[in-house]
Amino acid sequence: MDNMTAPFNYESSAGTNNLQITSSVPSEVAQCLQNARFLHLATCTDLFPHVSLMNYTYLPSTPYSSSPTIIMTTNPSSKKTHNLISNPHVSLLVHDWVSHRPLTTARRGSTVERTGSPPPEASRSSLANLLLNLNTSALSSISVTINGDARLVDMGTEEEMYYREQHLDNNTFSEGEGGQRIWGSEGQEGDGGRGIFIEGEEVRVVVVKIRDGRVSDWKGAVRDWSLEDNSEVIVNGD
């Protein structure tokens, strides 16, 4: 089914759904990877999963690999680094819609005052209204789960220098874009953690070779895909 878009399916997501075997990352997946600011990296060792929010760079191919690749960087003493060394199989979650809860109201007939998170006043904030309007503008309607194999690139090599430069260029933003104070910390540069998580001397470069994945739309329908040179397909589950 290469070069064809398989339909979404509402069947149970425990198996494959309209599996698309393709020679390249599906166009909607590539677009999502190009648009999103961060991704979630899931690693696992000794049956204990670990999820991290990551800066990343997506490259369709590189001088060192014809396969689509995702570049990240990590502290060598971090939990995810130890996990990657023990188990290189990873899952990534990426989407480019703005995530913020819309205004919530009491259920019909309910007399119980809502005390959950966030509180009602947060849902009514001007920021919430702005983000909700951005979502309404249909920036995206899908999320993408990607399976792949990660490795730490040898330090001091030309390969590491290449990937680090690509990653740094991709995460250098002009003021008013990525240059704003993303983390909201007073007295810190609003670089999304670039200075700490990418430029640090001890930071290790991680590359993930993309293997297969799943596209989910906002209605809960799913579609699976796998790159055709993969001998093993790992299916996403919920």
Short mmCIF file of N, CA and C in Angstrom, two decimals, residues 86-228:
data_model
loop_
_atom_site.label_atom_id
_atom_site.label_comp_id
_atom_site.label_asym_id
_atom_site.label_seq_id
_atom_site.Cartn_x
_atom_site.Cartn_y
_atom_site.Cartn_z
N SER A 86 20.35 0.13 28.34
CA SER A 86 19.85 -1.20 28.69
C SER A 86 18.87 -1.74 27.65
N ASN A 87 18.06 -0.84 27.10
CA ASN A 87 17.01 -1.25 26.16
C ASN A 87 16.84 -0.16 25.10
N PRO A 88 17.33 -0.37 23.89
CA PRO A 88 17.30 0.68 22.86
C PRO A 88 15.94 0.88 22.20
N HIS A 89 14.98 0.01 22.47
CA HIS A 89 13.66 0.15 21.86
C HIS A 89 12.89 1.29 22.54
N VAL A 90 12.41 2.23 21.75
CA VAL A 90 11.72 3.40 22.29
C VAL A 90 10.43 3.65 21.54
N SER A 91 9.54 4.40 22.19
CA SER A 91 8.33 4.92 21.54
C SER A 91 8.32 6.43 21.72
N LEU A 92 7.84 7.12 20.70
CA LEU A 92 7.77 8.57 20.71
C LEU A 92 6.33 8.99 20.44
N LEU A 93 5.88 10.02 21.12
CA LEU A 93 4.55 10.59 20.88
C LEU A 93 4.71 12.05 20.51
N VAL A 94 4.13 12.42 19.38
CA VAL A 94 4.23 13.80 18.92
C VAL A 94 2.88 14.26 18.38
N HIS A 95 2.54 15.52 18.66
CA HIS A 95 1.35 16.16 18.07
C HIS A 95 1.62 17.65 18.01
N ASP A 96 0.95 18.35 17.14
CA ASP A 96 1.21 19.78 17.02
C ASP A 96 -0.01 20.63 17.33
N TRP A 97 -0.99 20.05 18.02
CA TRP A 97 -2.07 20.91 18.49
C TRP A 97 -1.73 21.44 19.87
N VAL A 98 -2.34 22.56 20.23
CA VAL A 98 -2.11 23.16 21.54
C VAL A 98 -2.95 22.43 22.57
N SER A 99 -2.32 22.01 23.65
CA SER A 99 -3.01 21.22 24.66
C SER A 99 -3.41 22.09 25.84
N HIS A 100 -4.68 22.35 25.96
CA HIS A 100 -5.20 23.10 27.09
C HIS A 100 -6.65 22.75 27.26
N ARG A 101 -7.07 22.57 28.51
CA ARG A 101 -8.45 22.19 28.77
C ARG A 101 -9.41 23.32 28.41
N PRO A 102 -10.51 23.00 27.71
CA PRO A 102 -11.53 24.01 27.45
C PRO A 102 -12.37 24.23 28.71
N LEU A 103 -13.27 25.21 28.64
CA LEU A 103 -14.15 25.50 29.75
C LEU A 103 -15.01 24.29 30.08
N THR A 104 -15.06 23.88 31.34
CA THR A 104 -15.88 22.75 31.76
C THR A 104 -17.04 23.25 32.59
N THR A 105 -18.14 22.54 32.51
CA THR A 105 -19.33 22.88 33.27
C THR A 105 -19.82 21.65 34.00
N ALA A 106 -20.71 21.87 34.97
CA ALA A 106 -21.27 20.74 35.72
C ALA A 106 -22.12 19.88 34.79
N ARG A 107 -22.09 18.57 35.01
CA ARG A 107 -22.93 17.68 34.23
C ARG A 107 -24.39 17.98 34.48
N ARG A 108 -25.21 17.72 33.50
CA ARG A 108 -26.64 17.99 33.62
C ARG A 108 -27.22 17.24 34.81
N GLY A 109 -27.83 17.94 35.69
CA GLY A 109 -28.45 17.33 36.86
C GLY A 109 -27.50 17.17 38.03
N SER A 110 -26.22 17.45 37.85
CA SER A 110 -25.24 17.28 38.92
C SER A 110 -25.25 18.51 39.83
N THR A 111 -25.21 18.26 41.12
CA THR A 111 -25.17 19.35 42.11
C THR A 111 -23.82 19.41 42.81
N VAL A 112 -22.88 18.58 42.36
CA VAL A 112 -21.57 18.52 42.99
C VAL A 112 -20.68 19.59 42.38
N GLU A 113 -20.08 20.42 43.25
CA GLU A 113 -19.18 21.46 42.78
C GLU A 113 -17.85 20.83 42.35
N ARG A 114 -17.37 21.22 41.17
CA ARG A 114 -16.14 20.65 40.66
C ARG A 114 -14.94 21.17 41.43
N THR A 115 -14.10 20.26 41.90
CA THR A 115 -12.92 20.66 42.66
C THR A 115 -11.64 20.08 42.06
N GLY A 116 -11.75 19.51 40.86
CA GLY A 116 -10.59 18.87 40.26
C GLY A 116 -9.60 19.86 39.68
N SER A 117 -8.68 19.36 38.89
CA SER A 117 -7.65 20.18 38.28
C SER A 117 -7.89 20.25 36.78
N PRO A 118 -7.83 21.47 36.18
CA PRO A 118 -7.61 22.74 36.85
C PRO A 118 -8.89 23.28 37.46
N PRO A 119 -8.81 24.27 38.36
CA PRO A 119 -10.01 24.86 38.94
C PRO A 119 -10.81 25.61 37.88
N PRO A 120 -12.10 25.86 38.14
CA PRO A 120 -12.95 26.53 37.14
C PRO A 120 -12.38 27.85 36.65
N GLU A 121 -11.76 28.64 37.56
CA GLU A 121 -11.26 29.94 37.14
C GLU A 121 -10.14 29.84 36.11
N ALA A 122 -9.35 28.73 36.17
CA ALA A 122 -8.28 28.55 35.20
C ALA A 122 -8.86 28.28 33.81
N SER A 123 -9.98 27.56 33.76
CA SER A 123 -10.60 27.26 32.47
C SER A 123 -11.16 28.51 31.81
N ARG A 124 -11.45 29.52 32.61
CA ARG A 124 -12.04 30.73 32.07
C ARG A 124 -11.01 31.81 31.77
N SER A 125 -9.73 31.49 31.90
CA SER A 125 -8.69 32.49 31.71
C SER A 125 -8.60 32.91 30.25
N SER A 126 -8.01 34.09 30.02
CA SER A 126 -7.82 34.57 28.66
C SER A 126 -6.87 33.67 27.88
N LEU A 127 -5.88 33.09 28.59
CA LEU A 127 -4.96 32.17 27.93
C LEU A 127 -5.69 30.94 27.43
N ALA A 128 -6.62 30.43 28.25
CA ALA A 128 -7.39 29.26 27.84
C ALA A 128 -8.20 29.57 26.60
N ASN A 129 -8.82 30.75 26.56
CA ASN A 129 -9.62 31.13 25.40
C ASN A 129 -8.75 31.26 24.15
N LEU A 130 -7.54 31.83 24.32
CA LEU A 130 -6.64 31.98 23.19
C LEU A 130 -6.23 30.63 22.63
N LEU A 131 -5.83 29.71 23.51
CA LEU A 131 -5.38 28.40 23.07
C LEU A 131 -6.53 27.60 22.46
N LEU A 132 -7.72 27.75 23.03
CA LEU A 132 -8.86 27.05 22.48
C LEU A 132 -9.16 27.53 21.06
N ASN A 133 -9.02 28.84 20.83
CA ASN A 133 -9.23 29.38 19.50
C ASN A 133 -8.18 28.87 18.53
N LEU A 134 -6.94 28.70 19.02
CA LEU A 134 -5.89 28.14 18.17
C LEU A 134 -6.23 26.71 17.76
N ASN A 135 -6.73 25.93 18.71
CA ASN A 135 -7.13 24.57 18.40
C ASN A 135 -8.25 24.55 17.37
N THR A 136 -9.19 25.47 17.52
CA THR A 136 -10.33 25.54 16.63
C THR A 136 -9.88 25.84 15.21
N SER A 137 -8.72 26.48 15.08
CA SER A 137 -8.21 26.83 13.76
C SER A 137 -7.63 25.62 13.03
N ALA A 138 -7.74 24.45 13.65
CA ALA A 138 -7.32 23.18 13.02
C ALA A 138 -5.85 23.19 12.64
N LEU A 139 -4.98 23.53 13.62
CA LEU A 139 -3.55 23.42 13.37
C LEU A 139 -3.19 21.98 13.05
N SER A 140 -3.87 21.07 13.63
CA SER A 140 -3.66 19.66 13.36
C SER A 140 -4.84 18.90 13.90
N SER A 141 -5.02 17.68 13.41
CA SER A 141 -6.11 16.85 13.92
C SER A 141 -5.63 15.45 14.25
N ILE A 142 -4.31 15.26 14.31
CA ILE A 142 -3.78 13.93 14.57
C ILE A 142 -2.68 13.98 15.63
N SER A 143 -2.45 12.82 16.23
CA SER A 143 -1.24 12.59 17.01
C SER A 143 -0.56 11.37 16.42
N VAL A 144 0.75 11.27 16.64
CA VAL A 144 1.52 10.20 16.02
C VAL A 144 2.36 9.50 17.08
N THR A 145 2.25 8.19 17.14
CA THR A 145 3.13 7.37 17.97
C THR A 145 4.12 6.68 17.04
N ILE A 146 5.40 6.77 17.38
CA ILE A 146 6.47 6.22 16.53
C ILE A 146 7.30 5.23 17.34
N ASN A 147 7.57 4.08 16.76
CA ASN A 147 8.48 3.10 17.36
C ASN A 147 9.81 3.15 16.64
N GLY A 148 10.89 2.97 17.40
CA GLY A 148 12.20 2.98 16.77
C GLY A 148 13.27 2.43 17.68
N ASP A 149 14.49 2.44 17.18
CA ASP A 149 15.65 1.96 17.92
C ASP A 149 16.61 3.13 18.13
N ALA A 150 16.98 3.36 19.38
CA ALA A 150 17.83 4.48 19.74
C ALA A 150 19.26 4.04 20.00
N ARG A 151 20.19 4.93 19.75
CA ARG A 151 21.58 4.67 20.10
C ARG A 151 22.26 5.97 20.46
N LEU A 152 23.23 5.89 21.34
CA LEU A 152 24.07 7.03 21.69
C LEU A 152 25.19 7.12 20.67
N VAL A 153 25.34 8.28 20.04
CA VAL A 153 26.39 8.47 19.04
C VAL A 153 27.73 8.66 19.76
N ASP A 154 28.77 8.02 19.24
CA ASP A 154 30.09 8.12 19.85
C ASP A 154 30.54 9.57 19.94
N MET A 155 31.02 9.97 21.11
CA MET A 155 31.44 11.35 21.33
C MET A 155 32.72 11.66 20.56
N GLY A 156 32.81 12.89 20.08
CA GLY A 156 34.01 13.36 19.40
C GLY A 156 34.14 12.95 17.96
N THR A 157 33.13 12.27 17.41
CA THR A 157 33.18 11.83 16.02
C THR A 157 32.56 12.87 15.10
N GLU A 158 32.84 12.76 13.80
CA GLU A 158 32.22 13.66 12.83
C GLU A 158 30.71 13.45 12.79
N GLU A 159 30.29 12.21 13.01
CA GLU A 159 28.86 11.92 13.03
C GLU A 159 28.18 12.67 14.17
N GLU A 160 28.79 12.64 15.35
CA GLU A 160 28.20 13.35 16.48
C GLU A 160 28.15 14.84 16.20
N MET A 161 29.21 15.39 15.65
CA MET A 161 29.25 16.83 15.34
C MET A 161 28.16 17.20 14.35
N TYR A 162 27.96 16.35 13.35
CA TYR A 162 26.92 16.62 12.34
C TYR A 162 25.54 16.66 12.99
N TYR A 163 25.22 15.63 13.77
CA TYR A 163 23.90 15.56 14.39
C TYR A 163 23.70 16.70 15.39
N ARG A 164 24.73 17.02 16.16
CA ARG A 164 24.61 18.10 17.15
C ARG A 164 24.34 19.44 16.46
N GLU A 165 25.06 19.71 15.36
CA GLU A 165 24.86 20.96 14.64
C GLU A 165 23.46 21.04 14.03
N GLN A 166 22.99 19.93 13.46
CA GLN A 166 21.64 19.90 12.91
C GLN A 166 20.60 20.16 14.00
N HIS A 167 20.81 19.54 15.14
CA HIS A 167 19.88 19.67 16.26
C HIS A 167 19.90 21.09 16.82
N LEU A 168 21.07 21.67 16.93
CA LEU A 168 21.19 23.03 17.45
C LEU A 168 20.55 24.04 16.50
N ASP A 169 20.80 23.89 15.20
CA ASP A 169 20.19 24.79 14.23
C ASP A 169 18.68 24.70 14.27
N ASN A 170 18.16 23.49 14.43
CA ASN A 170 16.71 23.30 14.43
C ASN A 170 16.05 23.84 15.68
N ASN A 171 16.82 24.05 16.74
CA ASN A 171 16.26 24.51 18.01
C ASN A 171 16.78 25.89 18.40
N THR A 172 17.17 26.69 17.40
CA THR A 172 17.54 28.08 17.61
C THR A 172 16.44 28.93 16.99
N PHE A 173 15.74 29.70 17.82
CA PHE A 173 14.56 30.42 17.38
C PHE A 173 14.76 31.93 17.50
N SER A 174 14.02 32.66 16.69
CA SER A 174 14.03 34.11 16.78
C SER A 174 13.13 34.55 17.92
N GLU A 175 13.34 35.77 18.39
CA GLU A 175 12.50 36.29 19.46
C GLU A 175 11.05 36.33 19.01
N GLY A 176 10.16 35.99 19.94
CA GLY A 176 8.73 35.99 19.62
C GLY A 176 8.24 34.66 19.13
N GLU A 177 9.20 33.73 18.83
CA GLU A 177 8.80 32.38 18.45
C GLU A 177 9.26 31.45 19.57
N GLY A 178 10.31 30.65 19.31
CA GLY A 178 10.84 29.82 20.37
C GLY A 178 11.61 30.64 21.39
N GLY A 179 11.88 31.94 21.07
CA GLY A 179 12.66 32.76 21.95
C GLY A 179 11.91 33.28 23.15
N GLN A 180 10.63 32.99 23.22
CA GLN A 180 9.88 33.44 24.38
C GLN A 180 10.16 32.55 25.58
N ARG A 181 9.74 32.98 26.76
CA ARG A 181 10.05 32.25 27.99
C ARG A 181 9.11 31.06 28.11
N ILE A 182 9.49 29.93 27.47
CA ILE A 182 8.62 28.76 27.40
C ILE A 182 8.34 28.19 28.78
N TRP A 183 9.38 28.08 29.59
CA TRP A 183 9.23 27.44 30.88
C TRP A 183 8.71 28.41 31.93
N GLY A 184 8.65 29.70 31.61
CA GLY A 184 8.08 30.66 32.54
C GLY A 184 8.96 30.94 33.74
N SER A 185 10.27 30.69 33.64
CA SER A 185 11.17 30.89 34.76
C SER A 185 11.81 32.26 34.67
N GLU A 186 11.70 33.03 35.73
CA GLU A 186 12.28 34.35 35.76
C GLU A 186 13.80 34.25 35.71
N GLY A 187 14.43 35.16 34.93
CA GLY A 187 15.87 35.23 34.91
C GLY A 187 16.54 34.19 34.05
N GLN A 188 15.75 33.39 33.29
CA GLN A 188 16.34 32.38 32.42
C GLN A 188 16.01 32.70 30.98
N GLU A 189 16.92 32.35 30.09
CA GLU A 189 16.66 32.53 28.68
C GLU A 189 15.52 31.63 28.25
N GLY A 190 14.64 32.16 27.40
CA GLY A 190 13.51 31.36 26.94
C GLY A 190 13.86 30.55 25.72
N ASP A 191 14.83 29.67 25.85
CA ASP A 191 15.30 28.91 24.70
C ASP A 191 14.78 27.49 24.70
N GLY A 192 13.79 27.20 25.53
CA GLY A 192 13.26 25.84 25.57
C GLY A 192 14.24 24.84 26.13
N GLY A 193 15.24 25.33 26.87
CA GLY A 193 16.24 24.44 27.46
C GLY A 193 17.41 24.14 26.55
N ARG A 194 17.53 24.88 25.41
CA ARG A 194 18.61 24.60 24.46
C ARG A 194 19.99 24.69 25.11
N GLY A 195 20.21 25.76 25.89
CA GLY A 195 21.51 25.98 26.49
C GLY A 195 21.94 24.87 27.42
N ILE A 196 20.96 24.25 28.09
CA ILE A 196 21.27 23.19 29.05
C ILE A 196 21.25 21.82 28.39
N PHE A 197 20.20 21.57 27.61
CA PHE A 197 19.95 20.21 27.13
C PHE A 197 20.59 19.88 25.78
N ILE A 198 21.09 20.88 25.05
CA ILE A 198 21.69 20.62 23.75
C ILE A 198 23.16 21.04 23.70
N GLU A 199 23.46 22.23 24.23
CA GLU A 199 24.79 22.79 24.10
C GLU A 199 25.78 22.34 25.18
N GLY A 200 25.29 21.72 26.24
CA GLY A 200 26.17 21.32 27.32
C GLY A 200 27.27 20.38 26.85
N GLU A 201 28.48 20.56 27.41
CA GLU A 201 29.64 19.79 26.96
C GLU A 201 29.47 18.29 27.19
N GLU A 202 28.80 17.92 28.27
CA GLU A 202 28.66 16.50 28.62
C GLU A 202 27.43 15.86 28.00
N VAL A 203 26.61 16.65 27.32
CA VAL A 203 25.37 16.14 26.75
C VAL A 203 25.67 15.12 25.65
N ARG A 204 24.96 14.00 25.67
CA ARG A 204 25.13 12.96 24.65
C ARG A 204 24.08 13.11 23.56
N VAL A 205 24.49 12.82 22.33
CA VAL A 205 23.58 12.85 21.19
C VAL A 205 22.94 11.48 21.01
N VAL A 206 21.63 11.47 20.87
CA VAL A 206 20.86 10.24 20.66
C VAL A 206 20.19 10.31 19.29
N VAL A 207 20.30 9.25 18.52
CA VAL A 207 19.56 9.17 17.25
C VAL A 207 18.62 7.97 17.31
N VAL A 208 17.44 8.17 16.79
CA VAL A 208 16.43 7.11 16.75
C VAL A 208 16.13 6.78 15.29
N LYS A 209 16.34 5.55 14.92
CA LYS A 209 15.96 5.07 13.59
C LYS A 209 14.49 4.68 13.65
N ILE A 210 13.69 5.37 12.86
CA ILE A 210 12.24 5.15 12.85
C ILE A 210 11.94 3.80 12.20
N ARG A 211 11.05 3.04 12.83
CA ARG A 211 10.72 1.70 12.35
C ARG A 211 9.26 1.61 11.90
N ASP A 212 8.33 2.00 12.73
CA ASP A 212 6.92 1.95 12.39
C ASP A 212 6.15 2.85 13.34
N GLY A 213 4.84 2.93 13.15
CA GLY A 213 4.09 3.82 14.02
C GLY A 213 2.60 3.75 13.80
N ARG A 214 1.92 4.68 14.45
CA ARG A 214 0.47 4.75 14.41
C ARG A 214 0.03 6.21 14.38
N VAL A 215 -0.93 6.49 13.51
CA VAL A 215 -1.56 7.81 13.44
C VAL A 215 -2.94 7.71 14.06
N SER A 216 -3.26 8.63 14.96
CA SER A 216 -4.59 8.66 15.60
C SER A 216 -5.23 10.01 15.34
N ASP A 217 -6.50 10.00 14.99
CA ASP A 217 -7.18 11.29 14.81
C ASP A 217 -7.92 11.66 16.09
N TRP A 218 -8.50 12.87 16.10
CA TRP A 218 -9.11 13.37 17.33
C TRP A 218 -10.40 12.65 17.69
N LYS A 219 -10.91 11.82 16.78
CA LYS A 219 -12.12 11.05 17.07
C LYS A 219 -11.80 9.67 17.64
N GLY A 220 -10.50 9.34 17.70
CA GLY A 220 -10.12 8.05 18.26
C GLY A 220 -9.86 6.97 17.23
N ALA A 221 -9.96 7.29 15.95
CA ALA A 221 -9.66 6.32 14.91
C ALA A 221 -8.15 6.22 14.73
N VAL A 222 -7.68 5.06 14.28
CA VAL A 222 -6.24 4.82 14.17
C VAL A 222 -5.89 4.22 12.82
N ARG A 223 -4.61 4.40 12.43
CA ARG A 223 -4.07 3.80 11.21
C ARG A 223 -2.61 3.47 11.46
N ASP A 224 -2.18 2.27 11.14
CA ASP A 224 -0.81 1.83 11.39
C ASP A 224 0.01 1.89 10.11
N TRP A 225 1.30 2.11 10.26
CA TRP A 225 2.21 2.12 9.12
C TRP A 225 3.56 1.55 9.54
N SER A 226 4.29 1.04 8.56
CA SER A 226 5.60 0.47 8.82
C SER A 226 6.50 0.72 7.61
N LEU A 227 7.75 1.08 7.85
CA LEU A 227 8.70 1.26 6.76
C LEU A 227 9.04 -0.10 6.18
N GLU A 228 9.12 -0.19 4.87
CA GLU A 228 9.16 -1.49 4.20
C GLU A 228 10.44 -2.27 4.42
#
